[in-house]
Amino acid sequence: MTETSEIWTGKASSYDRARPTPPSALLDLLTQLIDMPHPALVVDLGSGTGLSTAIWGELAQQVIGIEPNADMRKEAVHKVEGHPYAAHIEYREGVAHQTGLPDGCADIVTAAQSFHWMEPTATLAEIARILRPGGLFAAYDYDSPPAIHWELDRLAQEGSLRLVELVRERGLAQSLKIWPKNKSLDPLRESSHFRFTREVFLHHIEQGDAARFLEMMQSSALNSQFQFTEQEIGLDRLRQAALQHIGSKPIPWYFSYRVRIGIK
């Protein structure tokens, strides 16, 4: 995670503007599962700009975001200055497999849109170390793009596939380490660190205009790392469709979240 985190340098503000905030139902679900409405400590791994960290400020006595990228941490720290529960929120430099936290300190550990950047064996061992008995780990991701219009969905999927093809054709893949996102429950089950695992699906609605949609689509890791032309990845066609089907006024975006849960 240390090397690959550098792809986000210089992208923090754009990432924070475009990406969604996790739904409040996620917090309700995780705290109910372990019967702890106000956890003493939540640890958010790969916390980025704090979108998935600051949401815990009101519920948790303390929440610590662990993030290796300096620009992302700087954005998170800047944002939390005006947060009503800023005293509960802290950001630290670190990586998921070496948090520097004491044994059994956390009630909940999360990895939001980030577990696929982490080597699973060492990361899950670290999570198990810092979780208290009965504590909960949740790795969660949202499907992208959000459901807005079928043509946007089709063009975005085609662009993503083309992006992956270009990376492979040009031999660029070796510079990034990414683990499968859609199979992240498997390492939880196979790790032997958790007495119970399952996957849950949640839905969330946010508002956004065409400009935000295009910024979100351009904030992918591959787009951030490699410079392809708009024509190569179909962004020109996606821009035209976004202006047509979304426009300059925000409309509802429908997000689906996949939440993989392990109970220690």
PDB file of C-alpha atoms in Angstrom:
ATOM      1  CA  MET A   1       0.000   0.000   0.000  1.00  0.00           C
ATOM      2  CA  THR A   2       2.936   2.355   0.545  1.00  0.00           C
ATOM      3  CA  GLU A   3       4.031   2.419  -3.116  1.00  0.00           C
ATOM      4  CA  THR A   4       0.606   2.389  -4.713  1.00  0.00           C
ATOM      5  CA  SER A   5      -0.707   5.099  -2.404  1.00  0.00           C
ATOM      6  CA  GLU A   6       1.451   7.614  -4.283  1.00  0.00           C
ATOM      7  CA  ILE A   7      -0.979   7.518  -7.228  1.00  0.00           C
ATOM      8  CA  TRP A   8      -3.317   9.717  -5.157  1.00  0.00           C
ATOM      9  CA  THR A   9      -0.769  12.490  -4.632  1.00  0.00           C
ATOM     10  CA  GLY A  10      -2.245  15.715  -5.980  1.00  0.00           C
ATOM     11  CA  LYS A  11      -5.714  14.148  -6.347  1.00  0.00           C
ATOM     12  CA  ALA A  12      -7.108  14.581  -2.826  1.00  0.00           C
ATOM     13  CA  SER A  13      -9.360  17.600  -3.401  1.00  0.00           C
ATOM     14  CA  SER A  14     -10.849  16.171  -6.581  1.00  0.00           C
ATOM     15  CA  TYR A  15     -11.345  12.768  -4.958  1.00  0.00           C
ATOM     16  CA  ASP A  16     -13.116  14.319  -1.986  1.00  0.00           C
ATOM     17  CA  ARG A  17     -15.439  16.436  -4.148  1.00  0.00           C
ATOM     18  CA  ALA A  18     -16.500  13.599  -6.404  1.00  0.00           C
ATOM     19  CA  ARG A  19     -16.710  10.493  -4.220  1.00  0.00           C
ATOM     20  CA  PRO A  20     -19.783   9.611  -2.115  1.00  0.00           C
ATOM     21  CA  THR A  21     -20.059   9.637   1.668  1.00  0.00           C
ATOM     22  CA  PRO A  22     -20.966   6.207   3.131  1.00  0.00           C
ATOM     23  CA  PRO A  23     -24.621   5.827   4.143  1.00  0.00           C
ATOM     24  CA  SER A  24     -25.647   6.285   7.772  1.00  0.00           C
ATOM     25  CA  ALA A  25     -27.343   2.870   7.578  1.00  0.00           C
ATOM     26  CA  LEU A  26     -23.860   1.343   7.455  1.00  0.00           C
ATOM     27  CA  LEU A  27     -23.055   2.678  10.923  1.00  0.00           C
ATOM     28  CA  ASP A  28     -26.430   1.516  12.235  1.00  0.00           C
ATOM     29  CA  LEU A  29     -25.812  -1.964  10.843  1.00  0.00           C
ATOM     30  CA  LEU A  30     -22.271  -2.414  12.127  1.00  0.00           C
ATOM     31  CA  THR A  31     -22.982  -1.135  15.633  1.00  0.00           C
ATOM     32  CA  GLN A  32     -26.144  -3.235  15.914  1.00  0.00           C
ATOM     33  CA  LEU A  33     -24.357  -6.415  14.831  1.00  0.00           C
ATOM     34  CA  ILE A  34     -22.082  -6.225  17.871  1.00  0.00           C
ATOM     35  CA  ASP A  35     -24.639  -4.549  20.154  1.00  0.00           C
ATOM     36  CA  MET A  36     -22.465  -1.485  20.647  1.00  0.00           C
ATOM     37  CA  PRO A  37     -24.213   1.764  19.640  1.00  0.00           C
ATOM     38  CA  HIS A  38     -21.268   3.885  20.826  1.00  0.00           C
ATOM     39  CA  PRO A  39     -17.987   2.058  20.168  1.00  0.00           C
ATOM     40  CA  ALA A  40     -14.978   3.153  22.175  1.00  0.00           C
ATOM     41  CA  LEU A  41     -12.640   3.015  19.165  1.00  0.00           C
ATOM     42  CA  VAL A  42     -13.220   2.692  15.429  1.00  0.00           C
ATOM     43  CA  VAL A  43     -10.173   2.327  13.174  1.00  0.00           C
ATOM     44  CA  ASP A  44     -10.574   3.223   9.491  1.00  0.00           C
ATOM     45  CA  LEU A  45      -7.845   1.740   7.277  1.00  0.00           C
ATOM     46  CA  GLY A  46      -6.920   3.516   4.058  1.00  0.00           C
ATOM     47  CA  SER A  47      -8.964   6.454   5.287  1.00  0.00           C
ATOM     48  CA  GLY A  48      -8.124   8.752   2.364  1.00  0.00           C
ATOM     49  CA  THR A  49      -9.723  12.183   2.704  1.00  0.00           C
ATOM     50  CA  GLY A  50     -11.777  11.076   5.705  1.00  0.00           C
ATOM     51  CA  LEU A  51     -15.094  10.454   3.934  1.00  0.00           C
ATOM     52  CA  SER A  52     -15.343   7.096   5.710  1.00  0.00           C
ATOM     53  CA  THR A  53     -13.770   8.271   8.976  1.00  0.00           C
ATOM     54  CA  ALA A  54     -15.480  11.481  10.039  1.00  0.00           C
ATOM     55  CA  ILE A  55     -18.926   9.844   9.772  1.00  0.00           C
ATOM     56  CA  TRP A  56     -18.069   7.989  13.019  1.00  0.00           C
ATOM     57  CA  GLY A  57     -17.368  11.183  14.960  1.00  0.00           C
ATOM     58  CA  GLU A  58     -20.790  11.439  16.588  1.00  0.00           C
ATOM     59  CA  LEU A  59     -21.151   7.748  17.506  1.00  0.00           C
ATOM     60  CA  ALA A  60     -17.669   6.671  18.515  1.00  0.00           C
ATOM     61  CA  GLN A  61     -15.709   7.912  21.499  1.00  0.00           C
ATOM     62  CA  GLN A  62     -12.678   7.905  19.204  1.00  0.00           C
ATOM     63  CA  VAL A  63     -12.084   7.176  15.528  1.00  0.00           C
ATOM     64  CA  ILE A  64      -8.602   6.897  14.016  1.00  0.00           C
ATOM     65  CA  GLY A  65      -8.020   7.070  10.274  1.00  0.00           C
ATOM     66  CA  ILE A  66      -4.869   5.326   9.049  1.00  0.00           C
ATOM     67  CA  GLU A  67      -3.666   6.656   5.674  1.00  0.00           C
ATOM     68  CA  PRO A  68      -0.233   6.422   4.001  1.00  0.00           C
ATOM     69  CA  ASN A  69      -0.695   9.237   1.472  1.00  0.00           C
ATOM     70  CA  ALA A  70       0.268  12.670   2.829  1.00  0.00           C
ATOM     71  CA  ASP A  71      -1.992  14.646   0.489  1.00  0.00           C
ATOM     72  CA  MET A  72      -5.022  12.565   1.435  1.00  0.00           C
ATOM     73  CA  ARG A  73      -4.281  12.980   5.158  1.00  0.00           C
ATOM     74  CA  LYS A  74      -3.795  16.729   4.735  1.00  0.00           C
ATOM     75  CA  GLU A  75      -7.208  17.033   3.079  1.00  0.00           C
ATOM     76  CA  ALA A  76      -8.795  14.955   5.846  1.00  0.00           C
ATOM     77  CA  VAL A  77      -7.217  17.030   8.613  1.00  0.00           C
ATOM     78  CA  HIS A  78      -8.284  20.268   6.923  1.00  0.00           C
ATOM     79  CA  LYS A  79     -11.881  19.083   6.591  1.00  0.00           C
ATOM     80  CA  VAL A  80     -12.195  17.914  10.180  1.00  0.00           C
ATOM     81  CA  GLU A  81     -11.359  21.369  11.534  1.00  0.00           C
ATOM     82  CA  GLY A  82     -14.989  22.410  11.272  1.00  0.00           C
ATOM     83  CA  HIS A  83     -16.499  19.087  12.279  1.00  0.00           C
ATOM     84  CA  PRO A  84     -18.764  19.273  15.363  1.00  0.00           C
ATOM     85  CA  TYR A  85     -17.101  16.131  16.773  1.00  0.00           C
ATOM     86  CA  ALA A  86     -13.547  16.988  15.743  1.00  0.00           C
ATOM     87  CA  ALA A  87     -12.263  16.034  19.202  1.00  0.00           C
ATOM     88  CA  HIS A  88     -13.234  12.414  18.505  1.00  0.00           C
ATOM     89  CA  ILE A  89     -11.457  12.194  15.119  1.00  0.00           C
ATOM     90  CA  GLU A  90      -7.766  11.629  14.501  1.00  0.00           C
ATOM     91  CA  TYR A  91      -5.669  10.847  11.418  1.00  0.00           C
ATOM     92  CA  ARG A  92      -2.350   9.042  11.479  1.00  0.00           C
ATOM     93  CA  GLU A  93       0.246   8.088   8.924  1.00  0.00           C
ATOM     94  CA  GLY A  94       0.481   4.333   8.533  1.00  0.00           C
ATOM     95  CA  VAL A  95      -0.333   1.271   6.483  1.00  0.00           C
ATOM     96  CA  ALA A  96      -3.024  -1.325   7.014  1.00  0.00           C
ATOM     97  CA  HIS A  97      -0.671  -4.171   7.934  1.00  0.00           C
ATOM     98  CA  GLN A  98       1.310  -2.042  10.422  1.00  0.00           C
ATOM     99  CA  THR A  99      -1.012   0.348  12.224  1.00  0.00           C
ATOM    100  CA  GLY A 100       1.121   0.830  15.336  1.00  0.00           C
ATOM    101  CA  LEU A 101      -1.982   0.456  17.519  1.00  0.00           C
ATOM    102  CA  PRO A 102      -2.065  -1.716  20.656  1.00  0.00           C
ATOM    103  CA  ASP A 103      -3.493  -5.233  20.801  1.00  0.00           C
ATOM    104  CA  GLY A 104      -7.251  -5.566  21.251  1.00  0.00           C
ATOM    105  CA  CYS A 105      -7.895  -1.817  21.235  1.00  0.00           C
ATOM    106  CA  ALA A 106     -10.611  -1.516  18.560  1.00  0.00           C
ATOM    107  CA  ASP A 107     -14.299  -2.374  18.626  1.00  0.00           C
ATOM    108  CA  ILE A 108     -14.697  -1.848  14.875  1.00  0.00           C
ATOM    109  CA  VAL A 109     -12.193  -1.745  12.007  1.00  0.00           C
ATOM    110  CA  THR A 110     -13.253  -0.620   8.542  1.00  0.00           C
ATOM    111  CA  ALA A 111     -11.729  -0.473   5.078  1.00  0.00           C
ATOM    112  CA  ALA A 112     -13.848   1.670   2.759  1.00  0.00           C
ATOM    113  CA  GLN A 113     -13.128   1.387  -0.954  1.00  0.00           C
ATOM    114  CA  SER A 114      -9.596   0.392   0.035  1.00  0.00           C
ATOM    115  CA  PHE A 115      -9.263  -3.298   0.958  1.00  0.00           C
ATOM    116  CA  HIS A 116      -8.297  -4.218  -2.620  1.00  0.00           C
ATOM    117  CA  TRP A 117      -5.153  -2.091  -2.152  1.00  0.00           C
ATOM    118  CA  MET A 118      -4.050  -4.146   0.859  1.00  0.00           C
ATOM    119  CA  GLU A 119      -2.169  -7.443   0.888  1.00  0.00           C
ATOM    120  CA  PRO A 120      -4.884  -9.519   2.557  1.00  0.00           C
ATOM    121  CA  THR A 121      -2.886 -12.005   4.655  1.00  0.00           C
ATOM    122  CA  ALA A 122      -0.780  -9.470   6.554  1.00  0.00           C
ATOM    123  CA  THR A 123      -3.624  -6.952   6.732  1.00  0.00           C
ATOM    124  CA  LEU A 124      -6.140  -9.403   8.196  1.00  0.00           C
ATOM    125  CA  ALA A 125      -3.582 -10.572  10.745  1.00  0.00           C
ATOM    126  CA  GLU A 126      -3.097  -6.951  11.831  1.00  0.00           C
ATOM    127  CA  ILE A 127      -6.845  -6.351  11.960  1.00  0.00           C
ATOM    128  CA  ALA A 128      -7.304  -9.437  14.124  1.00  0.00           C
ATOM    129  CA  ARG A 129      -4.507  -8.229  16.408  1.00  0.00           C
ATOM    130  CA  ILE A 130      -6.015  -4.802  17.050  1.00  0.00           C
ATOM    131  CA  LEU A 131      -9.647  -5.983  17.300  1.00  0.00           C
ATOM    132  CA  ARG A 132     -10.981  -6.922  20.721  1.00  0.00           C
ATOM    133  CA  PRO A 133     -12.694 -10.336  21.040  1.00  0.00           C
ATOM    134  CA  GLY A 134     -16.165  -9.913  19.561  1.00  0.00           C
ATOM    135  CA  GLY A 135     -15.043  -6.904  17.529  1.00  0.00           C
ATOM    136  CA  LEU A 136     -16.060  -6.381  13.924  1.00  0.00           C
ATOM    137  CA  PHE A 137     -14.196  -5.817  10.670  1.00  0.00           C
ATOM    138  CA  ALA A 138     -16.021  -4.457   7.609  1.00  0.00           C
ATOM    139  CA  ALA A 139     -14.544  -4.057   4.131  1.00  0.00           C
ATOM    140  CA  TYR A 140     -17.020  -2.187   1.972  1.00  0.00           C
ATOM    141  CA  ASP A 141     -17.174  -0.802  -1.555  1.00  0.00           C
ATOM    142  CA  TYR A 142     -19.757   0.840  -3.767  1.00  0.00           C
ATOM    143  CA  ASP A 143     -20.503  -0.214  -7.325  1.00  0.00           C
ATOM    144  CA  SER A 144     -19.313   2.305  -9.884  1.00  0.00           C
ATOM    145  CA  PRO A 145     -20.768   4.063 -11.688  1.00  0.00           C
ATOM    146  CA  PRO A 146     -23.876   4.759  -9.614  1.00  0.00           C
ATOM    147  CA  ALA A 147     -27.156   3.959 -11.339  1.00  0.00           C
ATOM    148  CA  ILE A 148     -28.250   7.152 -13.096  1.00  0.00           C
ATOM    149  CA  HIS A 149     -29.060   6.354 -16.729  1.00  0.00           C
ATOM    150  CA  TRP A 150     -28.518   3.183 -18.715  1.00  0.00           C
ATOM    151  CA  GLU A 151     -26.441   4.888 -21.432  1.00  0.00           C
ATOM    152  CA  LEU A 152     -24.085   6.412 -18.881  1.00  0.00           C
ATOM    153  CA  ASP A 153     -23.705   2.974 -17.316  1.00  0.00           C
ATOM    154  CA  ARG A 154     -22.916   1.352 -20.668  1.00  0.00           C
ATOM    155  CA  LEU A 155     -20.370   3.979 -21.703  1.00  0.00           C
ATOM    156  CA  ALA A 156     -18.699   3.963 -18.261  1.00  0.00           C
ATOM    157  CA  GLN A 157     -18.367   0.169 -18.328  1.00  0.00           C
ATOM    158  CA  GLU A 158     -16.942   0.246 -21.844  1.00  0.00           C
ATOM    159  CA  GLY A 159     -14.451   2.923 -20.774  1.00  0.00           C
ATOM    160  CA  SER A 160     -13.367   0.935 -17.732  1.00  0.00           C
ATOM    161  CA  LEU A 161     -12.796  -2.188 -19.832  1.00  0.00           C
ATOM    162  CA  ARG A 162     -10.840  -0.207 -22.403  1.00  0.00           C
ATOM    163  CA  LEU A 163      -8.724   1.342 -19.651  1.00  0.00           C
ATOM    164  CA  VAL A 164      -7.795  -2.094 -18.326  1.00  0.00           C
ATOM    165  CA  GLU A 165      -6.970  -3.270 -21.860  1.00  0.00           C
ATOM    166  CA  LEU A 166      -4.676  -0.281 -22.446  1.00  0.00           C
ATOM    167  CA  VAL A 167      -2.843  -0.887 -19.177  1.00  0.00           C
ATOM    168  CA  ARG A 168      -2.243  -4.516 -20.152  1.00  0.00           C
ATOM    169  CA  GLU A 169      -1.296  -3.734 -23.774  1.00  0.00           C
ATOM    170  CA  ARG A 170       1.311  -1.210 -22.678  1.00  0.00           C
ATOM    171  CA  GLY A 171       2.749  -3.365 -19.917  1.00  0.00           C
ATOM    172  CA  LEU A 172       1.846  -0.932 -17.149  1.00  0.00           C
ATOM    173  CA  ALA A 173       0.110  -3.355 -14.790  1.00  0.00           C
ATOM    174  CA  GLN A 174       3.270  -4.395 -12.935  1.00  0.00           C
ATOM    175  CA  SER A 175       3.541  -0.952 -11.343  1.00  0.00           C
ATOM    176  CA  LEU A 176       0.267  -1.412  -9.427  1.00  0.00           C
ATOM    177  CA  LYS A 177      -0.723  -4.021  -6.863  1.00  0.00           C
ATOM    178  CA  ILE A 178      -4.474  -4.513  -6.688  1.00  0.00           C
ATOM    179  CA  TRP A 179      -6.331  -7.490  -5.226  1.00  0.00           C
ATOM    180  CA  PRO A 180      -9.789  -8.563  -6.461  1.00  0.00           C
ATOM    181  CA  LYS A 181     -12.455  -6.249  -5.087  1.00  0.00           C
ATOM    182  CA  ASN A 182     -15.433  -8.530  -5.708  1.00  0.00           C
ATOM    183  CA  LYS A 183     -13.910 -11.460  -3.821  1.00  0.00           C
ATOM    184  CA  SER A 184     -12.877  -9.747  -0.607  1.00  0.00           C
ATOM    185  CA  LEU A 185     -15.107 -11.990   1.555  1.00  0.00           C
ATOM    186  CA  ASP A 186     -13.008 -15.020   0.552  1.00  0.00           C
ATOM    187  CA  PRO A 187      -9.837 -13.963   2.401  1.00  0.00           C
ATOM    188  CA  LEU A 188     -11.924 -13.156   5.493  1.00  0.00           C
ATOM    189  CA  ARG A 189     -13.404 -16.643   5.493  1.00  0.00           C
ATOM    190  CA  GLU A 190     -10.105 -18.340   4.747  1.00  0.00           C
ATOM    191  CA  SER A 191      -8.020 -16.381   7.263  1.00  0.00           C
ATOM    192  CA  SER A 192      -9.327 -18.209  10.387  1.00  0.00           C
ATOM    193  CA  HIS A 193      -9.336 -14.862  12.234  1.00  0.00           C
ATOM    194  CA  PHE A 194     -13.125 -14.543  12.301  1.00  0.00           C
ATOM    195  CA  ARG A 195     -15.755 -16.743  13.941  1.00  0.00           C
ATOM    196  CA  PHE A 196     -18.462 -15.418  11.598  1.00  0.00           C
ATOM    197  CA  THR A 197     -18.473 -13.800   8.143  1.00  0.00           C
ATOM    198  CA  ARG A 198     -21.130 -12.613   5.754  1.00  0.00           C
ATOM    199  CA  GLU A 199     -21.832 -10.110   3.004  1.00  0.00           C
ATOM    200  CA  VAL A 200     -24.560  -7.460   3.227  1.00  0.00           C
ATOM    201  CA  PHE A 201     -25.848  -5.073   0.565  1.00  0.00           C
ATOM    202  CA  LEU A 202     -26.907  -1.494   1.285  1.00  0.00           C
ATOM    203  CA  HIS A 203     -28.251   1.266  -0.920  1.00  0.00           C
ATOM    204  CA  HIS A 204     -27.650   4.985  -0.781  1.00  0.00           C
ATOM    205  CA  ILE A 205     -28.802   8.050  -2.712  1.00  0.00           C
ATOM    206  CA  GLU A 206     -26.756  11.183  -3.334  1.00  0.00           C
ATOM    207  CA  GLN A 207     -27.315  14.144  -5.638  1.00  0.00           C
ATOM    208  CA  GLY A 208     -24.883  15.094  -8.356  1.00  0.00           C
ATOM    209  CA  ASP A 209     -24.544  16.969 -11.634  1.00  0.00           C
ATOM    210  CA  ALA A 210     -22.666  16.099 -14.827  1.00  0.00           C
ATOM    211  CA  ALA A 211     -19.468  17.815 -13.690  1.00  0.00           C
ATOM    212  CA  ARG A 212     -19.307  15.755 -10.493  1.00  0.00           C
ATOM    213  CA  PHE A 213     -20.068  12.555 -12.397  1.00  0.00           C
ATOM    214  CA  LEU A 214     -17.215  13.135 -14.836  1.00  0.00           C
ATOM    215  CA  GLU A 215     -14.847  14.068 -12.001  1.00  0.00           C
ATOM    216  CA  MET A 216     -15.733  10.855 -10.167  1.00  0.00           C
ATOM    217  CA  MET A 217     -15.180   8.731 -13.270  1.00  0.00           C
ATOM    218  CA  GLN A 218     -11.790  10.363 -13.794  1.00  0.00           C
ATOM    219  CA  SER A 219     -10.768   9.757 -10.172  1.00  0.00           C
ATOM    220  CA  SER A 220     -10.175   6.026 -10.653  1.00  0.00           C
ATOM    221  CA  ALA A 221      -6.769   4.636  -9.751  1.00  0.00           C
ATOM    222  CA  LEU A 222      -5.845   3.777 -13.330  1.00  0.00           C
ATOM    223  CA  ASN A 223      -6.836   7.224 -14.575  1.00  0.00           C
ATOM    224  CA  SER A 224      -4.793   8.787 -11.779  1.00  0.00           C
ATOM    225  CA  GLN A 225      -1.704   6.705 -12.530  1.00  0.00           C
ATOM    226  CA  PHE A 226      -1.638   6.683 -16.324  1.00  0.00           C
ATOM    227  CA  GLN A 227      -2.239   9.478 -18.807  1.00  0.00           C
ATOM    228  CA  PHE A 228      -4.551   8.290 -21.565  1.00  0.00           C
ATOM    229  CA  THR A 229      -6.362  10.563 -23.992  1.00  0.00           C
ATOM    230  CA  GLU A 230     -10.098  11.087 -23.642  1.00  0.00           C
ATOM    231  CA  GLN A 231     -10.626   9.420 -27.003  1.00  0.00           C
ATOM    232  CA  GLU A 232      -8.644   6.334 -25.993  1.00  0.00           C
ATOM    233  CA  ILE A 233     -10.892   5.591 -23.013  1.00  0.00           C
ATOM    234  CA  GLY A 234     -14.119   7.041 -24.409  1.00  0.00           C
ATOM    235  CA  LEU A 235     -14.304   9.933 -21.980  1.00  0.00           C
ATOM    236  CA  ASP A 236     -15.337  12.270 -24.782  1.00  0.00           C
ATOM    237  CA  ARG A 237     -18.473  10.194 -25.440  1.00  0.00           C
ATOM    238  CA  LEU A 238     -19.136   9.818 -21.718  1.00  0.00           C
ATOM    239  CA  ARG A 239     -18.932  13.600 -21.275  1.00  0.00           C
ATOM    240  CA  GLN A 240     -21.456  14.174 -24.036  1.00  0.00           C
ATOM    241  CA  ALA A 241     -23.842  11.611 -22.509  1.00  0.00           C
ATOM    242  CA  ALA A 242     -23.437  13.069 -18.994  1.00  0.00           C
ATOM    243  CA  LEU A 243     -24.310  16.553 -20.220  1.00  0.00           C
ATOM    244  CA  GLN A 244     -27.336  15.135 -22.013  1.00  0.00           C
ATOM    245  CA  HIS A 245     -28.700  12.868 -19.263  1.00  0.00           C
ATOM    246  CA  ILE A 246     -27.625  14.730 -16.101  1.00  0.00           C
ATOM    247  CA  GLY A 247     -26.829  18.302 -17.061  1.00  0.00           C
ATOM    248  CA  SER A 248     -25.873  21.139 -14.739  1.00  0.00           C
ATOM    249  CA  LYS A 249     -28.557  20.526 -12.109  1.00  0.00           C
ATOM    250  CA  PRO A 250     -28.052  17.740  -9.503  1.00  0.00           C
ATOM    251  CA  ILE A 251     -30.233  14.658  -9.855  1.00  0.00           C
ATOM    252  CA  PRO A 252     -30.403  11.469  -7.727  1.00  0.00           C
ATOM    253  CA  TRP A 253     -27.544   8.964  -7.977  1.00  0.00           C
ATOM    254  CA  TYR A 254     -28.278   5.446  -6.710  1.00  0.00           C
ATOM    255  CA  PHE A 255     -25.311   3.693  -5.078  1.00  0.00           C
ATOM    256  CA  SER A 256     -25.128   0.019  -4.124  1.00  0.00           C
ATOM    257  CA  TYR A 257     -22.702  -0.882  -1.330  1.00  0.00           C
ATOM    258  CA  ARG A 258     -21.229  -4.353  -0.772  1.00  0.00           C
ATOM    259  CA  VAL A 259     -20.262  -4.818   2.865  1.00  0.00           C
ATOM    260  CA  ARG A 260     -18.058  -7.807   3.833  1.00  0.00           C
ATOM    261  CA  ILE A 261     -18.151  -8.448   7.554  1.00  0.00           C
ATOM    262  CA  GLY A 262     -16.028 -10.528   9.907  1.00  0.00           C
ATOM    263  CA  ILE A 263     -16.615 -10.980  13.656  1.00  0.00           C
ATOM    264  CA  LYS A 264     -13.528 -11.862  15.688  1.00  0.00           C
TER     265      LYS A 264
END
